[in-house]
mmCIF file with all atom_site columns, C-alpha atoms in Angstrom:
data_model
loop_
_atom_site.group_PDB
_atom_site.id
_atom_site.type_symbol
_atom_site.label_atom_id
_atom_site.label_alt_id
_atom_site.label_comp_id
_atom_site.label_asym_id
_atom_site.label_entity_id
_atom_site.label_seq_id
_atom_site.pdbx_PDB_ins_code
_atom_site.Cartn_x
_atom_site.Cartn_y
_atom_site.Cartn_z
_atom_site.occupancy
_atom_site.B_iso_or_equiv
_atom_site.pdbx_formal_charge
_atom_site.auth_seq_id
_atom_site.auth_comp_id
_atom_site.auth_asym_id
_atom_site.auth_atom_id
_atom_site.pdbx_PDB_model_num
ATOM 1   C CA . UNK A 1 1   ? 67.161 125.106 46.056 1.00 89.00 ? 9   UNK A CA 1
ATOM 2   C CA . UNK A 1 2   ? 69.288 122.174 47.218 1.00 95.00 ? 10  UNK A CA 1
ATOM 3   C CA . UNK A 1 3   ? 72.162 122.686 49.615 1.00 97.00 ? 11  UNK A CA 1
ATOM 4   C CA . UNK A 1 4   ? 75.553 121.018 49.442 1.00 96.00 ? 12  UNK A CA 1
ATOM 5   C CA . UNK A 1 5   ? 77.867 121.268 52.435 1.00 96.00 ? 13  UNK A CA 1
ATOM 6   C CA . UNK A 1 6   ? 81.587 120.769 52.018 1.00 96.00 ? 14  UNK A CA 1
ATOM 7   C CA . UNK A 1 7   ? 84.931 121.553 53.553 1.00 95.00 ? 15  UNK A CA 1
ATOM 8   C CA . UNK A 1 8   ? 84.902 119.625 56.792 1.00 92.00 ? 16  UNK A CA 1
ATOM 9   C CA . UNK A 1 9   ? 87.931 117.736 57.993 1.00 97.00 ? 17  UNK A CA 1
ATOM 10  C CA . UNK A 1 10  ? 90.287 117.127 60.864 1.00 98.00 ? 18  UNK A CA 1
ATOM 11  C CA . UNK A 1 11  ? 92.474 119.737 62.487 1.00 98.00 ? 19  UNK A CA 1
ATOM 12  C CA . UNK A 1 12  ? 94.407 120.223 65.687 1.00 98.00 ? 20  UNK A CA 1
ATOM 13  C CA . UNK A 1 13  ? 93.191 122.581 68.374 1.00 98.00 ? 21  UNK A CA 1
ATOM 14  C CA . UNK A 1 14  ? 93.986 126.167 67.486 1.00 98.00 ? 22  UNK A CA 1
ATOM 15  C CA . UNK A 1 15  ? 93.732 125.481 63.780 1.00 98.00 ? 23  UNK A CA 1
ATOM 16  C CA . UNK A 1 16  ? 91.294 126.746 61.190 1.00 98.00 ? 24  UNK A CA 1
ATOM 17  C CA . UNK A 1 17  ? 88.820 125.280 58.727 1.00 98.00 ? 25  UNK A CA 1
ATOM 18  C CA . UNK A 1 18  ? 86.277 126.670 56.321 1.00 98.00 ? 26  UNK A CA 1
ATOM 19  C CA . UNK A 1 19  ? 83.030 124.904 55.566 1.00 98.00 ? 27  UNK A CA 1
ATOM 20  C CA . UNK A 1 20  ? 80.907 125.934 52.616 1.00 98.00 ? 28  UNK A CA 1
ATOM 21  C CA . UNK A 1 21  ? 77.238 125.648 51.760 1.00 98.00 ? 29  UNK A CA 1
ATOM 22  C CA . UNK A 1 22  ? 76.543 125.802 48.035 1.00 97.00 ? 30  UNK A CA 1
ATOM 23  C CA . UNK A 1 23  ? 73.105 126.306 46.579 1.00 96.00 ? 31  UNK A CA 1
ATOM 24  C CA . UNK A 1 24  ? 72.022 124.273 43.573 1.00 95.00 ? 32  UNK A CA 1
ATOM 25  C CA . UNK A 1 25  ? 69.056 125.181 41.449 1.00 93.00 ? 33  UNK A CA 1
ATOM 26  C CA . UNK A 1 26  ? 68.298 128.632 42.793 1.00 93.00 ? 34  UNK A CA 1
ATOM 27  C CA . UNK A 1 27  ? 70.126 131.681 44.052 1.00 93.00 ? 35  UNK A CA 1
ATOM 28  C CA . UNK A 1 28  ? 71.067 131.294 47.673 1.00 95.00 ? 36  UNK A CA 1
ATOM 29  C CA . UNK A 1 29  ? 70.727 135.042 48.032 1.00 92.00 ? 37  UNK A CA 1
ATOM 30  C CA . UNK A 1 30  ? 66.968 134.530 48.256 1.00 92.00 ? 38  UNK A CA 1
ATOM 31  C CA . UNK A 1 31  ? 67.347 132.818 51.620 1.00 96.00 ? 39  UNK A CA 1
ATOM 32  C CA . UNK A 1 32  ? 68.587 133.322 55.122 1.00 98.00 ? 40  UNK A CA 1
ATOM 33  C CA . UNK A 1 33  ? 71.212 130.647 55.681 1.00 98.00 ? 41  UNK A CA 1
ATOM 34  C CA . UNK A 1 34  ? 72.269 129.052 58.930 1.00 98.00 ? 42  UNK A CA 1
ATOM 35  C CA . UNK A 1 35  ? 74.969 126.702 60.101 1.00 98.00 ? 43  UNK A CA 1
ATOM 36  C CA . UNK A 1 36  ? 74.120 124.288 62.891 1.00 98.00 ? 44  UNK A CA 1
ATOM 37  C CA . UNK A 1 37  ? 76.113 121.499 64.466 1.00 98.00 ? 45  UNK A CA 1
ATOM 38  C CA . UNK A 1 38  ? 75.442 118.285 66.286 1.00 98.00 ? 46  UNK A CA 1
ATOM 39  C CA . UNK A 1 39  ? 77.953 116.418 68.389 1.00 96.00 ? 47  UNK A CA 1
ATOM 40  C CA . UNK A 1 40  ? 77.454 112.713 69.163 1.00 91.00 ? 48  UNK A CA 1
ATOM 41  C CA . UNK A 1 41  ? 74.753 112.283 71.779 1.00 94.00 ? 49  UNK A CA 1
ATOM 42  C CA . UNK A 1 42  ? 73.896 115.981 71.745 1.00 96.00 ? 50  UNK A CA 1
ATOM 43  C CA . UNK A 1 43  ? 71.156 118.096 70.263 1.00 96.00 ? 51  UNK A CA 1
ATOM 44  C CA . UNK A 1 44  ? 71.544 120.184 67.134 1.00 97.00 ? 52  UNK A CA 1
ATOM 45  C CA . UNK A 1 45  ? 72.463 123.762 67.917 1.00 97.00 ? 53  UNK A CA 1
ATOM 46  C CA . UNK A 1 46  ? 72.734 126.982 65.977 1.00 97.00 ? 54  UNK A CA 1
ATOM 47  C CA . UNK A 1 47  ? 76.292 128.078 65.243 1.00 98.00 ? 55  UNK A CA 1
ATOM 48  C CA . UNK A 1 48  ? 75.842 131.065 62.937 1.00 98.00 ? 56  UNK A CA 1
ATOM 49  C CA . UNK A 1 49  ? 73.375 132.516 60.488 1.00 98.00 ? 57  UNK A CA 1
ATOM 50  C CA . UNK A 1 50  ? 73.255 135.240 57.864 1.00 98.00 ? 58  UNK A CA 1
ATOM 51  C CA . UNK A 1 51  ? 70.388 137.224 56.395 1.00 97.00 ? 59  UNK A CA 1
ATOM 52  C CA . UNK A 1 52  ? 69.440 136.962 52.735 1.00 95.00 ? 60  UNK A CA 1
ATOM 53  C CA . UNK A 1 53  ? 71.342 140.138 51.883 1.00 94.00 ? 61  UNK A CA 1
ATOM 54  C CA . UNK A 1 54  ? 74.293 139.491 54.156 1.00 94.00 ? 62  UNK A CA 1
ATOM 55  C CA . UNK A 1 55  ? 73.532 142.597 56.163 1.00 95.00 ? 63  UNK A CA 1
ATOM 56  C CA . UNK A 1 56  ? 72.847 140.824 59.435 1.00 97.00 ? 64  UNK A CA 1
ATOM 57  C CA . UNK A 1 57  ? 74.545 137.919 61.118 1.00 98.00 ? 65  UNK A CA 1
ATOM 58  C CA . UNK A 1 58  ? 74.050 135.828 64.214 1.00 98.00 ? 66  UNK A CA 1
ATOM 59  C CA . UNK A 1 59  ? 76.594 133.841 66.217 1.00 98.00 ? 67  UNK A CA 1
ATOM 60  C CA . UNK A 1 60  ? 76.220 131.504 69.132 1.00 98.00 ? 68  UNK A CA 1
ATOM 61  C CA . UNK A 1 61  ? 78.066 132.754 72.194 1.00 98.00 ? 69  UNK A CA 1
ATOM 62  C CA . UNK A 1 62  ? 80.392 129.762 72.066 1.00 97.00 ? 70  UNK A CA 1
ATOM 63  C CA . UNK A 1 63  ? 81.801 130.785 68.670 1.00 98.00 ? 71  UNK A CA 1
ATOM 64  C CA . UNK A 1 64  ? 81.720 134.588 68.802 1.00 98.00 ? 72  UNK A CA 1
ATOM 65  C CA . UNK A 1 65  ? 85.065 136.068 67.898 1.00 98.00 ? 73  UNK A CA 1
ATOM 66  C CA . UNK A 1 66  ? 86.282 132.775 66.403 1.00 98.00 ? 74  UNK A CA 1
ATOM 67  C CA . UNK A 1 67  ? 83.843 131.972 63.591 1.00 98.00 ? 75  UNK A CA 1
ATOM 68  C CA . UNK A 1 68  ? 82.775 134.166 60.703 1.00 98.00 ? 76  UNK A CA 1
ATOM 69  C CA . UNK A 1 69  ? 79.885 133.603 58.300 1.00 98.00 ? 77  UNK A CA 1
ATOM 70  C CA . UNK A 1 70  ? 79.832 135.252 54.886 1.00 98.00 ? 78  UNK A CA 1
ATOM 71  C CA . UNK A 1 71  ? 78.128 135.155 51.518 1.00 97.00 ? 79  UNK A CA 1
ATOM 72  C CA . UNK A 1 72  ? 79.881 134.390 48.237 1.00 96.00 ? 80  UNK A CA 1
ATOM 73  C CA . UNK A 1 73  ? 77.563 135.506 45.490 1.00 94.00 ? 81  UNK A CA 1
ATOM 74  C CA . UNK A 1 74  ? 79.871 134.505 42.677 1.00 95.00 ? 82  UNK A CA 1
ATOM 75  C CA . UNK A 1 75  ? 79.750 130.879 43.790 1.00 96.00 ? 83  UNK A CA 1
ATOM 76  C CA . UNK A 1 76  ? 76.213 130.890 45.176 1.00 97.00 ? 84  UNK A CA 1
ATOM 77  C CA . UNK A 1 77  ? 77.594 129.878 48.534 1.00 97.00 ? 85  UNK A CA 1
ATOM 78  C CA . UNK A 1 78  ? 77.732 130.750 52.202 1.00 98.00 ? 86  UNK A CA 1
ATOM 79  C CA . UNK A 1 79  ? 80.990 130.098 54.014 1.00 98.00 ? 87  UNK A CA 1
ATOM 80  C CA . UNK A 1 80  ? 81.709 129.537 57.676 1.00 98.00 ? 88  UNK A CA 1
ATOM 81  C CA . UNK A 1 81  ? 85.322 130.299 58.534 1.00 98.00 ? 89  UNK A CA 1
ATOM 82  C CA . UNK A 1 82  ? 86.314 128.708 61.816 1.00 98.00 ? 90  UNK A CA 1
ATOM 83  C CA . UNK A 1 83  ? 89.424 129.912 63.612 1.00 98.00 ? 91  UNK A CA 1
ATOM 84  C CA . UNK A 1 84  ? 90.973 128.977 66.948 1.00 98.00 ? 92  UNK A CA 1
ATOM 85  C CA . UNK A 1 85  ? 89.155 125.674 66.843 1.00 98.00 ? 93  UNK A CA 1
ATOM 86  C CA . UNK A 1 86  ? 88.656 123.754 70.074 1.00 98.00 ? 94  UNK A CA 1
ATOM 87  C CA . UNK A 1 87  ? 87.974 120.052 70.666 1.00 97.00 ? 95  UNK A CA 1
ATOM 88  C CA . UNK A 1 88  ? 84.461 121.000 71.753 1.00 97.00 ? 96  UNK A CA 1
ATOM 89  C CA . UNK A 1 89  ? 83.821 122.290 68.226 1.00 98.00 ? 97  UNK A CA 1
ATOM 90  C CA . UNK A 1 90  ? 83.916 118.690 67.025 1.00 98.00 ? 98  UNK A CA 1
ATOM 91  C CA . UNK A 1 91  ? 80.561 117.906 65.441 1.00 98.00 ? 99  UNK A CA 1
ATOM 92  C CA . UNK A 1 92  ? 78.702 117.308 62.232 1.00 98.00 ? 100 UNK A CA 1
ATOM 93  C CA . UNK A 1 93  ? 77.988 120.692 60.705 1.00 98.00 ? 101 UNK A CA 1
ATOM 94  C CA . UNK A 1 94  ? 74.801 121.269 58.738 1.00 98.00 ? 102 UNK A CA 1
ATOM 95  C CA . UNK A 1 95  ? 73.711 124.182 56.595 1.00 97.00 ? 103 UNK A CA 1
ATOM 96  C CA . UNK A 1 96  ? 70.075 125.070 56.242 1.00 98.00 ? 104 UNK A CA 1
ATOM 97  C CA . UNK A 1 97  ? 68.061 127.796 54.558 1.00 98.00 ? 105 UNK A CA 1
ATOM 98  C CA . UNK A 1 98  ? 64.787 129.614 54.944 1.00 97.00 ? 106 UNK A CA 1
ATOM 99  C CA . UNK A 1 99  ? 62.897 132.274 53.058 1.00 96.00 ? 107 UNK A CA 1
ATOM 100 C CA . UNK A 1 100 ? 61.980 133.822 56.402 1.00 96.00 ? 108 UNK A CA 1
ATOM 101 C CA . UNK A 1 101 ? 63.876 136.637 58.063 1.00 96.00 ? 109 UNK A CA 1
ATOM 102 C CA . UNK A 1 102 ? 67.027 136.009 60.059 1.00 97.00 ? 110 UNK A CA 1
ATOM 103 C CA . UNK A 1 103 ? 65.328 137.062 63.280 1.00 96.00 ? 111 UNK A CA 1
ATOM 104 C CA . UNK A 1 104 ? 62.600 134.476 62.692 1.00 96.00 ? 112 UNK A CA 1
ATOM 105 C CA . UNK A 1 105 ? 65.002 131.720 61.734 1.00 96.00 ? 113 UNK A CA 1
ATOM 106 C CA . UNK A 1 106 ? 67.189 131.992 64.812 1.00 95.00 ? 114 UNK A CA 1
ATOM 107 C CA . UNK A 1 107 ? 64.177 131.779 67.132 1.00 95.00 ? 115 UNK A CA 1
ATOM 108 C CA . UNK A 1 108 ? 63.502 128.195 66.157 1.00 95.00 ? 116 UNK A CA 1
ATOM 109 C CA . UNK A 1 109 ? 65.058 125.586 63.879 1.00 95.00 ? 117 UNK A CA 1
ATOM 110 C CA . UNK A 1 110 ? 61.591 124.652 62.645 1.00 96.00 ? 118 UNK A CA 1
ATOM 111 C CA . UNK A 1 111 ? 61.716 127.733 60.407 1.00 96.00 ? 119 UNK A CA 1
ATOM 112 C CA . UNK A 1 112 ? 64.570 126.221 58.395 1.00 97.00 ? 120 UNK A CA 1
ATOM 113 C CA . UNK A 1 113 ? 62.850 124.531 55.479 1.00 96.00 ? 121 UNK A CA 1
ATOM 114 C CA . UNK A 1 114 ? 65.801 123.343 53.415 1.00 97.00 ? 122 UNK A CA 1
ATOM 115 C CA . UNK A 1 115 ? 68.651 121.241 54.746 1.00 97.00 ? 123 UNK A CA 1
ATOM 116 C CA . UNK A 1 116 ? 71.896 119.995 53.332 1.00 96.00 ? 124 UNK A CA 1
ATOM 117 C CA . UNK A 1 117 ? 73.777 116.901 54.371 1.00 94.00 ? 125 UNK A CA 1
ATOM 118 C CA . UNK A 1 118 ? 76.268 117.366 57.146 1.00 94.00 ? 126 UNK A CA 1
ATOM 119 C CA . UNK A 1 119 ? 79.993 117.677 56.953 1.00 97.00 ? 127 UNK A CA 1
ATOM 120 C CA . UNK A 1 120 ? 82.185 116.390 59.757 1.00 97.00 ? 128 UNK A CA 1
ATOM 121 C CA . UNK A 1 121 ? 84.570 118.657 61.652 1.00 98.00 ? 129 UNK A CA 1
ATOM 122 C CA . UNK A 1 122 ? 86.953 116.984 64.074 1.00 98.00 ? 130 UNK A CA 1
ATOM 123 C CA . UNK A 1 123 ? 89.283 118.964 66.327 1.00 98.00 ? 131 UNK A CA 1
ATOM 124 C CA . UNK A 1 124 ? 91.933 117.055 68.218 1.00 98.00 ? 132 UNK A CA 1
ATOM 125 C CA . UNK A 1 125 ? 93.660 118.289 71.344 1.00 94.00 ? 133 UNK A CA 1
#
């Protein structure tokens, strides 16, 4: 499968955005999918992840209660809805997938075998 990330943009603090990760070539439901982000000069960190069946999710502490990850089977996509955005959420957001379990994936980024290109999210104060 190939991954296509979309939906980034610019928003003021407190606003909302949704980024989407669409699978091409194979059903995304076969994979655990994660969103990660990287701000300039920083490392790449997990933001959220969802199991292959959508039954389990993971969120970084910094986004709990504000972000929501979900599967969209009809469009072979995984969405990340971001509410109450803060300037510190500004980053390039990447989606990635793995055929391993969610619990394995979130232990280490090395378990993510398939990566999409990033989409930029900019939050202004």
